[in-house]
Short mmCIF file of C-alpha atoms and ligand atoms in Angstrom, two decimals:
data_model
loop_
_atom_site.label_atom_id
_atom_site.label_comp_id
_atom_site.label_asym_id
_atom_site.label_seq_id
_atom_site.Cartn_x
_atom_site.Cartn_y
_atom_site.Cartn_z
CA MET A 12 87.48 -99.41 -34.01
CA ARG A 13 86.07 -96.00 -33.29
CA LYS A 14 83.89 -94.77 -36.81
CA GLN A 15 85.38 -93.40 -39.90
CA ILE A 16 83.34 -90.52 -41.20
CA ALA A 17 83.02 -89.27 -44.85
CA ALA A 18 80.31 -86.15 -44.44
CA ALA A 19 79.36 -83.69 -46.73
CA ASN A 20 78.12 -80.46 -45.88
CA TRP A 21 76.49 -78.82 -48.66
CA LYS A 22 76.12 -75.51 -47.14
CA MET A 23 73.90 -73.13 -48.56
CA ASN A 24 74.57 -74.72 -52.34
CA CYS A 25 72.54 -77.04 -55.15
CA THR A 26 68.77 -76.80 -56.42
CA LEU A 27 66.16 -79.73 -56.09
CA GLN A 28 67.56 -80.98 -59.61
CA GLN A 29 71.07 -80.45 -58.58
CA ALA A 30 70.69 -82.97 -55.04
CA LYS A 31 68.68 -85.45 -56.51
CA GLU A 32 71.93 -85.70 -59.64
CA LEU A 33 74.82 -85.69 -56.58
CA ILE A 34 72.72 -88.48 -54.63
CA ASP A 35 71.96 -90.26 -57.75
CA GLY A 36 75.54 -89.86 -58.60
CA LEU A 37 76.54 -91.13 -55.03
CA ILE A 38 74.55 -94.07 -54.72
CA ASN A 39 75.50 -95.45 -58.43
CA GLU A 40 78.96 -95.24 -57.65
CA ASN A 41 78.39 -98.13 -55.28
CA ILE A 42 81.16 -97.36 -53.32
CA ARG A 43 81.43 -100.30 -50.29
CA ILE A 44 81.41 -99.10 -47.13
CA SER A 45 82.98 -101.01 -44.32
CA PRO A 46 80.89 -101.63 -40.89
CA ASP A 47 83.55 -99.40 -39.24
CA GLN A 48 82.65 -96.16 -41.78
CA GLU A 49 79.89 -93.69 -42.39
CA VAL A 50 78.76 -91.63 -45.26
CA ILE A 51 77.08 -88.46 -43.79
CA LEU A 52 75.18 -85.85 -46.36
CA ALA A 53 74.00 -82.86 -44.46
CA VAL A 54 71.77 -81.24 -46.98
CA PRO A 55 69.67 -77.88 -47.06
CA PHE A 56 66.03 -78.53 -45.04
CA PRO A 57 63.74 -78.62 -48.25
CA TYR A 58 66.35 -81.82 -49.56
CA LEU A 59 66.68 -83.90 -46.65
CA MET A 60 63.08 -86.24 -46.97
CA LEU A 61 64.62 -86.19 -50.36
CA ALA A 62 67.92 -87.78 -48.99
CA LYS A 63 66.01 -89.80 -46.34
CA GLU A 64 64.01 -91.28 -49.33
CA LYS A 65 66.74 -92.24 -52.13
CA LEU A 66 69.43 -93.33 -49.20
CA LYS A 67 66.82 -95.70 -47.03
CA ASN A 68 68.45 -98.67 -48.43
CA ILE A 69 72.12 -97.40 -49.34
CA ASN A 70 74.30 -99.12 -46.78
CA GLY A 71 76.36 -96.51 -44.29
CA PHE A 72 74.61 -93.62 -45.80
CA LYS A 73 73.18 -91.04 -43.32
CA VAL A 74 71.74 -88.00 -43.44
CA ALA A 75 72.09 -84.90 -41.51
CA ALA A 76 70.68 -81.03 -40.81
CA GLN A 77 73.31 -78.63 -40.92
CA ASN A 78 71.11 -77.03 -37.63
CA CYS A 79 68.26 -77.31 -35.54
CA TYR A 80 67.00 -74.37 -33.00
CA SER A 81 67.28 -74.47 -29.55
CA GLN A 82 63.55 -74.88 -28.49
CA THR A 83 61.04 -78.07 -29.37
CA SER A 84 58.48 -75.66 -31.09
CA GLY A 85 56.67 -72.43 -30.94
CA ALA A 86 56.79 -68.60 -32.30
CA PHE A 87 60.31 -68.92 -33.46
CA THR A 88 59.12 -67.81 -37.26
CA GLY A 89 61.83 -69.56 -40.07
CA GLU A 90 63.53 -71.67 -37.53
CA VAL A 91 63.57 -76.02 -37.98
CA SER A 92 63.36 -77.65 -34.54
CA ALA A 93 64.73 -81.49 -33.10
CA VAL A 94 61.28 -82.61 -32.68
CA MET A 95 60.76 -81.74 -36.76
CA LEU A 96 64.32 -83.73 -37.69
CA GLN A 97 63.14 -86.28 -35.73
CA SER A 98 59.18 -87.19 -37.18
CA ILE A 99 61.34 -87.37 -40.91
CA GLY A 100 63.88 -89.50 -39.84
CA VAL A 101 67.16 -87.30 -39.92
CA ASP A 102 69.74 -89.30 -38.30
CA TYR A 103 72.63 -85.74 -37.49
CA VAL A 104 72.80 -82.52 -37.11
CA ILE A 105 75.62 -80.27 -37.24
CA ILE A 106 75.86 -77.48 -34.45
CA GLY A 107 77.97 -74.52 -33.98
CA HIS A 108 79.94 -74.59 -37.53
CA SER A 109 82.02 -71.99 -37.65
CA GLU A 110 79.44 -70.09 -40.22
CA ARG A 111 76.86 -70.34 -37.73
CA ARG A 112 79.20 -69.03 -35.23
CA GLU A 113 80.52 -66.47 -37.05
CA ILE A 114 77.58 -64.96 -39.11
CA PHE A 115 74.95 -65.79 -36.56
CA GLY A 116 76.41 -65.07 -33.67
CA GLU A 117 75.84 -68.44 -32.11
CA GLN A 118 77.54 -68.82 -28.85
CA ASN A 119 78.79 -72.17 -26.62
CA LYS A 120 76.24 -71.57 -24.43
CA MET A 121 73.43 -71.79 -27.48
CA LEU A 122 74.83 -74.77 -28.89
CA SER A 123 75.34 -76.57 -25.49
CA GLU A 124 70.80 -76.35 -25.78
CA LYS A 125 71.35 -77.33 -29.57
CA VAL A 126 73.16 -79.96 -28.31
CA ASN A 127 70.43 -80.89 -25.32
CA ILE A 128 67.83 -80.43 -27.83
CA CYS A 129 69.73 -83.31 -30.40
CA PHE A 130 69.60 -85.90 -27.29
CA GLY A 131 66.63 -85.34 -26.23
CA HIS A 132 64.96 -86.43 -29.48
CA GLY A 133 67.16 -89.02 -30.50
CA ILE A 134 68.90 -87.02 -32.79
CA LYS A 135 73.59 -87.37 -32.71
CA PRO A 136 75.10 -84.00 -32.87
CA ILE A 137 78.01 -83.65 -34.64
CA TYR A 138 79.61 -80.29 -32.79
CA CYS A 139 82.02 -78.36 -34.22
CA CYS A 140 84.55 -76.27 -33.15
CA GLY A 141 87.97 -74.08 -34.74
CA GLU A 142 89.93 -70.99 -34.04
CA PRO A 143 89.56 -68.30 -36.82
CA LEU A 144 93.40 -67.00 -37.87
CA GLN A 145 94.02 -64.21 -35.87
CA ILE A 146 93.71 -67.38 -32.42
CA ARG A 147 95.94 -69.10 -34.31
CA GLU A 148 98.52 -66.60 -35.09
CA ASN A 149 98.88 -65.74 -31.50
CA GLU A 150 99.65 -69.34 -31.33
CA THR A 151 96.67 -69.43 -27.97
CA GLN A 152 94.42 -72.24 -30.90
CA ASN A 153 94.47 -74.63 -27.89
CA GLU A 154 93.18 -72.86 -25.59
CA PHE A 155 90.69 -71.53 -27.34
CA VAL A 156 89.45 -75.01 -28.97
CA SER A 157 89.39 -76.03 -25.46
CA ALA A 158 86.82 -73.69 -24.29
CA GLN A 159 84.37 -74.96 -27.13
CA ILE A 160 85.14 -78.14 -26.49
CA LYS A 161 83.81 -77.50 -22.69
CA GLU A 162 81.07 -75.00 -22.92
CA GLY A 163 79.30 -76.91 -25.02
CA LEU A 164 79.72 -80.27 -24.24
CA PHE A 165 80.64 -80.74 -20.69
CA HIS A 166 77.71 -80.57 -19.07
CA LEU A 167 76.89 -84.04 -20.80
CA ASN A 168 77.67 -87.31 -19.27
CA SER A 169 79.77 -90.14 -20.37
CA SER A 170 77.10 -92.30 -22.38
CA GLN A 171 76.15 -89.28 -24.32
CA LEU A 172 80.20 -88.60 -25.46
CA GLU A 173 80.25 -92.23 -26.26
CA ASN A 174 80.31 -92.61 -29.91
CA PHE A 175 79.77 -88.31 -29.97
CA VAL A 176 81.32 -87.01 -33.04
CA ILE A 177 82.87 -83.70 -32.97
CA ALA A 178 84.49 -81.65 -35.84
CA TYR A 179 87.61 -79.52 -35.94
CA GLU A 180 87.37 -76.57 -38.82
CA PRO A 181 90.14 -74.14 -38.22
CA ILE A 182 88.44 -71.44 -39.87
CA TRP A 183 91.42 -70.28 -41.93
CA ALA A 184 90.90 -73.16 -43.73
CA ILE A 185 87.76 -73.06 -44.83
CA GLY A 186 86.63 -72.24 -48.19
CA THR A 187 90.24 -70.97 -49.06
CA GLY A 188 92.13 -73.58 -50.24
CA LYS A 189 94.83 -73.07 -47.39
CA THR A 190 93.99 -76.60 -46.17
CA ALA A 191 95.89 -77.65 -42.54
CA THR A 192 98.75 -79.57 -43.16
CA ALA A 193 98.06 -82.95 -41.67
CA ASP A 194 100.24 -82.19 -38.45
CA GLN A 195 98.47 -79.50 -38.05
CA ALA A 196 94.93 -81.40 -38.00
CA GLN A 197 96.54 -84.36 -35.83
CA GLU A 198 98.32 -82.08 -32.79
CA MET A 199 94.85 -80.38 -32.19
CA GLN A 200 92.46 -83.68 -32.88
CA ALA A 201 95.03 -85.42 -30.35
CA HIS A 202 94.53 -82.00 -27.61
CA ILE A 203 90.55 -81.92 -28.15
CA ARG A 204 90.92 -85.96 -27.52
CA ASN A 205 93.10 -84.98 -24.37
CA VAL A 206 90.83 -82.61 -23.46
CA LEU A 207 87.78 -85.26 -23.61
CA ALA A 208 89.79 -87.64 -21.73
CA GLU A 209 90.80 -85.94 -18.85
CA LYS A 210 87.33 -85.44 -17.93
CA TYR A 211 85.58 -88.45 -19.60
CA GLY A 212 88.15 -91.09 -18.87
CA ASN A 213 90.78 -92.77 -21.82
CA GLU A 214 88.13 -94.80 -22.67
CA VAL A 215 85.27 -92.74 -23.56
CA ALA A 216 87.35 -90.67 -25.23
CA GLU A 217 89.00 -92.71 -27.71
CA THR A 218 85.42 -93.49 -28.78
CA ILE A 219 84.72 -90.46 -30.05
CA SER A 220 84.96 -89.75 -34.18
CA ILE A 221 87.08 -86.44 -34.28
CA LEU A 222 86.48 -85.21 -38.38
CA TYR A 223 88.97 -82.85 -39.96
CA GLY A 224 87.09 -80.02 -41.66
CA GLY A 225 88.93 -77.22 -43.98
CA SER A 226 89.46 -77.89 -48.01
CA VAL A 227 89.57 -81.35 -47.61
CA LYS A 228 89.96 -82.18 -50.97
CA ALA A 229 90.67 -85.84 -53.11
CA GLY A 230 94.00 -84.45 -53.19
CA ASN A 231 94.94 -84.38 -49.67
CA ALA A 232 92.56 -86.49 -48.20
CA LYS A 233 94.40 -89.53 -47.57
CA GLY A 234 97.29 -87.99 -46.10
CA ILE A 235 95.00 -86.29 -43.56
CA PHE A 236 92.56 -88.88 -42.78
CA GLY A 237 95.75 -91.35 -42.04
CA LYS A 238 96.90 -89.13 -39.32
CA PRO A 239 95.36 -91.24 -35.75
CA ASP A 240 93.44 -88.80 -34.43
CA VAL A 241 91.73 -87.79 -37.49
CA ASP A 242 89.03 -89.71 -38.32
CA GLY A 243 87.97 -88.95 -41.38
CA GLY A 244 86.55 -85.30 -43.19
CA LEU A 245 83.73 -82.62 -43.14
CA VAL A 246 83.78 -81.66 -46.46
CA GLY A 247 82.44 -78.62 -48.07
CA GLY A 248 83.11 -77.64 -51.50
CA ALA A 249 84.65 -81.03 -52.48
CA SER A 250 81.69 -82.67 -51.77
CA LEU A 251 79.75 -81.22 -54.30
CA ASN A 252 81.27 -83.18 -56.56
CA LEU A 253 81.00 -85.88 -57.61
CA ALA A 254 84.33 -87.28 -58.23
CA GLU A 255 86.00 -85.33 -55.49
CA PHE A 256 83.76 -86.70 -52.92
CA SER A 257 83.76 -90.25 -54.06
CA ALA A 258 87.34 -90.07 -53.73
CA ILE A 259 87.22 -88.89 -50.35
CA ILE A 260 85.12 -91.76 -48.94
CA LYS A 261 87.68 -94.00 -50.45
CA SER A 262 90.00 -92.35 -48.35
CA LEU A 263 88.49 -93.27 -45.05
CA LYS A 264 91.01 -95.54 -42.84
P1 13P B 1 84.95 -76.64 -47.20
O1 13P B 1 85.36 -78.08 -47.64
O2 13P B 1 84.96 -75.97 -48.50
O3 13P B 1 86.61 -75.82 -46.97
O4 13P B 1 84.48 -76.21 -46.00
C1 13P B 1 84.87 -77.03 -44.84
C2 13P B 1 83.33 -76.88 -44.41
O5 13P B 1 83.26 -75.68 -43.60
C3 13P B 1 82.58 -77.99 -43.92
O6 13P B 1 81.86 -77.83 -42.86
#
């Protein structure tokens, strides 16, 4: 079975004290993570080493950065490279979150370079895609998301795509409390898997974990994660609340 993943995206939240409390709290919950499951904490850069240290002996917990730059080193003030992240043992990097795309103008071409740089340094990308409200209202979301997948990922070879992680996050559902229905998530995620299968074959497409993101909460996680092409969630707001996120982890297939 492909990996079922509960990923927390803390975004730009938490002080050091709050970060410690949240990670310690999760550890103390003692949640049993099966070999087919994984919990990923995407914490702000200043807390990556703290998270790595605290989680090093905790089965099934991994650490992610929320971004990295497309170059390995040099005069890029304020940026963080995949080489640096590799040197502190970061497992994953979120690439192309809609907030990076919309606020910081990141485009598919640059994101494909970021994906490459992650692969070059042994870090797994979590590649995000998802349509804005207007595209959904025009009913062109399938074409829009296909283009994000093709332009960001189709230069990769099959072995790179095996066990890859994608997060589908419809922008209209992020932080709005307006979740896509479980059926809407399933419909798009089956479409994404088809797009991948057409290029890489069914066998590879079936190994790819496709997460849903956008107002996932303890109360709706089970219904969404229960769908066949939804392999867990990328969770923003609710991941900052210990009880909520613990319940979301327990909702994984
Ligand atoms: P919310 O769960 O706060 O809607 O955020 C989703 C998200 O953007 C996760 O990356």
